[in-house]
Amino acid sequence: MDLGDRVKQARQLRGIKSTELDRLAGVSQGTTSRLESKQRGKFGGTATTVQRVAKALRVNMEWLMTGQGPMEETEEDPIPNRALAASIARDGGVDEEAIRAVLGMPVKDAEARTVLWWIDAFRAREAFLAQEREITGAAPAKKPTRTRARAT
């Protein structure tokens, strides 16, 4: 399996047509088609072009170039402040149910969110859940307890 085969495999896996991949990668029309059909002389691609294709397909560049390593691009948390804010919220006694609910929210422009925004969102969700429990008469969710394994 060569570079063209891997591009085609990843493209088909994502359900993207080659013309759509050209657009997503920001390359000239027909570039990925030429790459996949092994028309190397007509491909005229550079490492930058292949890098754009890898990014558009969300695949690991090393895998695309060599077939080595995992196919899927490992994604870092797009919201690095989220984990820190969740930790601070837990330490501050915010309900775990509220933290899970906020962490699961889709957030646009995630990188622009600050730790304070996240903590406010956790607290607002916690207040909403408390109000909901008050109206419905449901018991508050129990906070998880940590148990230690006993040495035998």
PDB file of C-alpha atoms in Angstrom:
ATOM      1  CA  MET A   1       0.000   0.000   0.000  1.00  0.00           C
ATOM      2  CA  ASP A   2       1.456   3.361  -1.004  1.00  0.00           C
ATOM      3  CA  LEU A   3       0.629   7.001  -0.297  1.00  0.00           C
ATOM      4  CA  GLY A   4      -2.144   7.136  -2.910  1.00  0.00           C
ATOM      5  CA  ASP A   5      -3.763   3.981  -1.542  1.00  0.00           C
ATOM      6  CA  ARG A   6      -3.696   5.376   1.999  1.00  0.00           C
ATOM      7  CA  VAL A   7      -5.224   8.690   0.875  1.00  0.00           C
ATOM      8  CA  LYS A   8      -8.011   6.796  -0.893  1.00  0.00           C
ATOM      9  CA  GLN A   9      -8.592   4.517   2.109  1.00  0.00           C
ATOM     10  CA  ALA A  10      -8.832   7.431   4.533  1.00  0.00           C
ATOM     11  CA  ARG A  11     -11.012   9.465   2.168  1.00  0.00           C
ATOM     12  CA  GLN A  12     -13.446   6.589   1.688  1.00  0.00           C
ATOM     13  CA  LEU A  13     -13.486   5.904   5.419  1.00  0.00           C
ATOM     14  CA  ARG A  14     -14.509   9.528   6.003  1.00  0.00           C
ATOM     15  CA  GLY A  15     -17.096   9.385   3.207  1.00  0.00           C
ATOM     16  CA  ILE A  16     -15.530  12.276   1.301  1.00  0.00           C
ATOM     17  CA  LYS A  17     -15.380  12.597  -2.496  1.00  0.00           C
ATOM     18  CA  SER A  18     -12.016  13.513  -3.975  1.00  0.00           C
ATOM     19  CA  THR A  19     -13.313  16.889  -5.164  1.00  0.00           C
ATOM     20  CA  GLU A  20     -14.512  17.626  -1.620  1.00  0.00           C
ATOM     21  CA  LEU A  21     -11.115  16.591  -0.229  1.00  0.00           C
ATOM     22  CA  ASP A  22      -9.399  18.980  -2.657  1.00  0.00           C
ATOM     23  CA  ARG A  23     -11.582  21.776  -1.308  1.00  0.00           C
ATOM     24  CA  LEU A  24     -11.081  20.828   2.355  1.00  0.00           C
ATOM     25  CA  ALA A  25      -7.324  20.551   1.908  1.00  0.00           C
ATOM     26  CA  GLY A  26      -7.112  23.795  -0.043  1.00  0.00           C
ATOM     27  CA  VAL A  27      -5.366  22.173  -3.009  1.00  0.00           C
ATOM     28  CA  SER A  28      -6.065  22.570  -6.706  1.00  0.00           C
ATOM     29  CA  GLN A  29      -8.898  20.578  -8.232  1.00  0.00           C
ATOM     30  CA  GLY A  30      -7.883  17.047  -9.188  1.00  0.00           C
ATOM     31  CA  THR A  31      -4.849  16.907  -6.899  1.00  0.00           C
ATOM     32  CA  THR A  32      -6.110  14.087  -4.700  1.00  0.00           C
ATOM     33  CA  SER A  33      -7.509  12.224  -7.689  1.00  0.00           C
ATOM     34  CA  ARG A  34      -4.085  12.324  -9.381  1.00  0.00           C
ATOM     35  CA  LEU A  35      -2.425  11.305  -6.131  1.00  0.00           C
ATOM     36  CA  GLU A  36      -4.739   8.324  -5.669  1.00  0.00           C
ATOM     37  CA  SER A  37      -4.411   7.149  -9.283  1.00  0.00           C
ATOM     38  CA  LYS A  38      -0.615   7.125  -8.908  1.00  0.00           C
ATOM     39  CA  GLN A  39      -0.047   9.666 -11.659  1.00  0.00           C
ATOM     40  CA  ARG A  40       3.074  10.812  -9.853  1.00  0.00           C
ATOM     41  CA  GLY A  41       4.375  12.902 -12.737  1.00  0.00           C
ATOM     42  CA  LYS A  42       1.099  14.790 -12.893  1.00  0.00           C
ATOM     43  CA  PHE A  43       0.699  14.993  -9.105  1.00  0.00           C
ATOM     44  CA  GLY A  44       3.324  17.695  -8.637  1.00  0.00           C
ATOM     45  CA  GLY A  45       2.576  17.690  -4.933  1.00  0.00           C
ATOM     46  CA  THR A  46       4.826  18.870  -2.187  1.00  0.00           C
ATOM     47  CA  ALA A  47       5.158  17.855   1.446  1.00  0.00           C
ATOM     48  CA  THR A  48       2.930  20.832   2.250  1.00  0.00           C
ATOM     49  CA  THR A  49       0.224  19.460  -0.048  1.00  0.00           C
ATOM     50  CA  VAL A  50       0.390  16.035   1.581  1.00  0.00           C
ATOM     51  CA  GLN A  51       0.314  17.698   5.006  1.00  0.00           C
ATOM     52  CA  ARG A  52      -2.848  19.598   4.019  1.00  0.00           C
ATOM     53  CA  VAL A  53      -4.456  16.382   2.802  1.00  0.00           C
ATOM     54  CA  ALA A  54      -3.542  14.620   6.075  1.00  0.00           C
ATOM     55  CA  LYS A  55      -5.041  17.450   8.109  1.00  0.00           C
ATOM     56  CA  ALA A  56      -8.236  17.497   6.026  1.00  0.00           C
ATOM     57  CA  LEU A  57      -8.579  13.723   6.467  1.00  0.00           C
ATOM     58  CA  ARG A  58      -7.696  13.948  10.169  1.00  0.00           C
ATOM     59  CA  VAL A  59      -5.063  11.247   9.818  1.00  0.00           C
ATOM     60  CA  ASN A  60      -1.580  10.890  11.211  1.00  0.00           C
ATOM     61  CA  MET A  61       0.976  12.352   8.783  1.00  0.00           C
ATOM     62  CA  GLU A  62       3.467   9.558   9.495  1.00  0.00           C
ATOM     63  CA  TRP A  63       0.852   6.931   8.663  1.00  0.00           C
ATOM     64  CA  LEU A  64      -0.125   8.734   5.455  1.00  0.00           C
ATOM     65  CA  MET A  65       3.483   9.025   4.266  1.00  0.00           C
ATOM     66  CA  THR A  66       4.887   5.671   5.379  1.00  0.00           C
ATOM     67  CA  GLY A  67       2.062   3.445   6.555  1.00  0.00           C
ATOM     68  CA  GLN A  68       3.694   3.333  10.006  1.00  0.00           C
ATOM     69  CA  GLY A  69       1.976   4.270  13.252  1.00  0.00           C
ATOM     70  CA  PRO A  70      -1.707   4.752  13.943  1.00  0.00           C
ATOM     71  CA  MET A  71      -3.942   5.959  11.129  1.00  0.00           C
ATOM     72  CA  GLU A  72      -6.048   8.235  13.296  1.00  0.00           C
ATOM     73  CA  GLU A  73      -4.588  11.558  14.300  1.00  0.00           C
ATOM     74  CA  THR A  74      -4.302  11.680  18.048  1.00  0.00           C
ATOM     75  CA  GLU A  75      -6.374  14.584  19.181  1.00  0.00           C
ATOM     76  CA  GLU A  76      -5.300  16.726  22.049  1.00  0.00           C
ATOM     77  CA  ASP A  77      -8.055  18.190  24.128  1.00  0.00           C
ATOM     78  CA  PRO A  78      -9.052  21.258  22.098  1.00  0.00           C
ATOM     79  CA  ILE A  79      -9.943  22.937  25.352  1.00  0.00           C
ATOM     80  CA  PRO A  80      -6.903  22.624  27.605  1.00  0.00           C
ATOM     81  CA  ASN A  81      -8.529  24.821  30.258  1.00  0.00           C
ATOM     82  CA  ARG A  82     -11.424  22.403  30.610  1.00  0.00           C
ATOM     83  CA  ALA A  83      -9.567  19.789  32.685  1.00  0.00           C
ATOM     84  CA  LEU A  84      -8.082  22.439  34.972  1.00  0.00           C
ATOM     85  CA  ALA A  85     -11.472  24.100  35.459  1.00  0.00           C
ATOM     86  CA  ALA A  86     -13.123  20.738  36.213  1.00  0.00           C
ATOM     87  CA  SER A  87     -10.469  20.033  38.832  1.00  0.00           C
ATOM     88  CA  ILE A  88     -10.983  23.447  40.439  1.00  0.00           C
ATOM     89  CA  ALA A  89     -14.772  22.967  40.365  1.00  0.00           C
ATOM     90  CA  ARG A  90     -14.482  19.560  42.045  1.00  0.00           C
ATOM     91  CA  ASP A  91     -12.236  21.006  44.735  1.00  0.00           C
ATOM     92  CA  GLY A  92     -14.798  23.763  45.221  1.00  0.00           C
ATOM     93  CA  GLY A  93     -17.580  21.243  45.791  1.00  0.00           C
ATOM     94  CA  VAL A  94     -19.424  21.577  42.492  1.00  0.00           C
ATOM     95  CA  ASP A  95     -21.769  18.631  41.928  1.00  0.00           C
ATOM     96  CA  GLU A  96     -20.230  15.892  39.751  1.00  0.00           C
ATOM     97  CA  GLU A  97     -23.418  15.662  37.682  1.00  0.00           C
ATOM     98  CA  ALA A  98     -23.087  19.341  36.778  1.00  0.00           C
ATOM     99  CA  ILE A  99     -19.432  18.894  35.865  1.00  0.00           C
ATOM    100  CA  ARG A 100     -20.209  15.941  33.576  1.00  0.00           C
ATOM    101  CA  ALA A 101     -23.078  17.832  31.936  1.00  0.00           C
ATOM    102  CA  VAL A 102     -20.938  20.882  31.193  1.00  0.00           C
ATOM    103  CA  LEU A 103     -17.973  18.823  29.991  1.00  0.00           C
ATOM    104  CA  GLY A 104     -20.296  17.147  27.490  1.00  0.00           C
ATOM    105  CA  MET A 105     -21.574  20.414  26.037  1.00  0.00           C
ATOM    106  CA  PRO A 106     -20.472  21.256  22.508  1.00  0.00           C
ATOM    107  CA  VAL A 107     -18.604  24.530  22.649  1.00  0.00           C
ATOM    108  CA  LYS A 108     -17.894  26.682  19.618  1.00  0.00           C
ATOM    109  CA  ASP A 109     -14.631  28.603  19.600  1.00  0.00           C
ATOM    110  CA  ALA A 110     -13.469  26.365  22.433  1.00  0.00           C
ATOM    111  CA  GLU A 111      -9.943  27.717  22.567  1.00  0.00           C
ATOM    112  CA  ALA A 112     -11.303  31.135  23.530  1.00  0.00           C
ATOM    113  CA  ARG A 113     -12.939  29.774  26.689  1.00  0.00           C
ATOM    114  CA  THR A 114     -11.124  30.569  29.896  1.00  0.00           C
ATOM    115  CA  VAL A 115     -10.951  28.660  33.147  1.00  0.00           C
ATOM    116  CA  LEU A 116     -13.314  31.217  34.672  1.00  0.00           C
ATOM    117  CA  TRP A 117     -15.864  30.669  31.893  1.00  0.00           C
ATOM    118  CA  TRP A 118     -15.829  26.937  32.562  1.00  0.00           C
ATOM    119  CA  ILE A 119     -16.185  27.369  36.313  1.00  0.00           C
ATOM    120  CA  ASP A 120     -19.117  29.758  35.780  1.00  0.00           C
ATOM    121  CA  ALA A 121     -20.708  27.185  33.462  1.00  0.00           C
ATOM    122  CA  PHE A 122     -20.252  24.438  36.084  1.00  0.00           C
ATOM    123  CA  ARG A 123     -21.798  26.586  38.794  1.00  0.00           C
ATOM    124  CA  ALA A 124     -24.689  27.661  36.566  1.00  0.00           C
ATOM    125  CA  ARG A 125     -25.377  24.029  35.692  1.00  0.00           C
ATOM    126  CA  GLU A 126     -25.183  23.064  39.360  1.00  0.00           C
ATOM    127  CA  ALA A 127     -27.708  25.789  40.246  1.00  0.00           C
ATOM    128  CA  PHE A 128     -30.003  24.605  37.459  1.00  0.00           C
ATOM    129  CA  LEU A 129     -29.822  20.995  38.666  1.00  0.00           C
ATOM    130  CA  ALA A 130     -30.508  22.072  42.266  1.00  0.00           C
ATOM    131  CA  GLN A 131     -33.529  24.080  41.139  1.00  0.00           C
ATOM    132  CA  GLU A 132     -34.754  21.150  39.060  1.00  0.00           C
ATOM    133  CA  ARG A 133     -34.412  18.807  42.057  1.00  0.00           C
ATOM    134  CA  GLU A 134     -36.308  21.291  44.242  1.00  0.00           C
ATOM    135  CA  ILE A 135     -39.181  21.461  41.767  1.00  0.00           C
ATOM    136  CA  THR A 136     -39.378  17.713  41.193  1.00  0.00           C
ATOM    137  CA  GLY A 137     -38.637  16.788  44.796  1.00  0.00           C
ATOM    138  CA  ALA A 138     -35.800  14.503  43.731  1.00  0.00           C
ATOM    139  CA  ALA A 139     -33.008  13.804  46.157  1.00  0.00           C
ATOM    140  CA  PRO A 140     -29.674  15.461  45.356  1.00  0.00           C
ATOM    141  CA  ALA A 141     -27.154  13.305  43.583  1.00  0.00           C
ATOM    142  CA  LYS A 142     -24.677  11.714  45.907  1.00  0.00           C
ATOM    143  CA  LYS A 143     -21.074  12.734  45.553  1.00  0.00           C
ATOM    144  CA  PRO A 144     -18.858   9.788  44.767  1.00  0.00           C
ATOM    145  CA  THR A 145     -16.916   8.540  47.735  1.00  0.00           C
ATOM    146  CA  ARG A 146     -13.420   7.297  47.464  1.00  0.00           C
ATOM    147  CA  THR A 147     -12.739   3.953  48.990  1.00  0.00           C
ATOM    148  CA  ARG A 148      -9.363   2.570  49.684  1.00  0.00           C
ATOM    149  CA  ALA A 149      -8.514  -1.044  49.197  1.00  0.00           C
ATOM    150  CA  ARG A 150      -7.665  -2.727  52.441  1.00  0.00           C
ATOM    151  CA  ALA A 151      -4.421  -4.556  52.730  1.00  0.00           C
ATOM    152  CA  THR A 152      -4.949  -8.209  53.548  1.00  0.00           C
TER     153      THR A 152
END
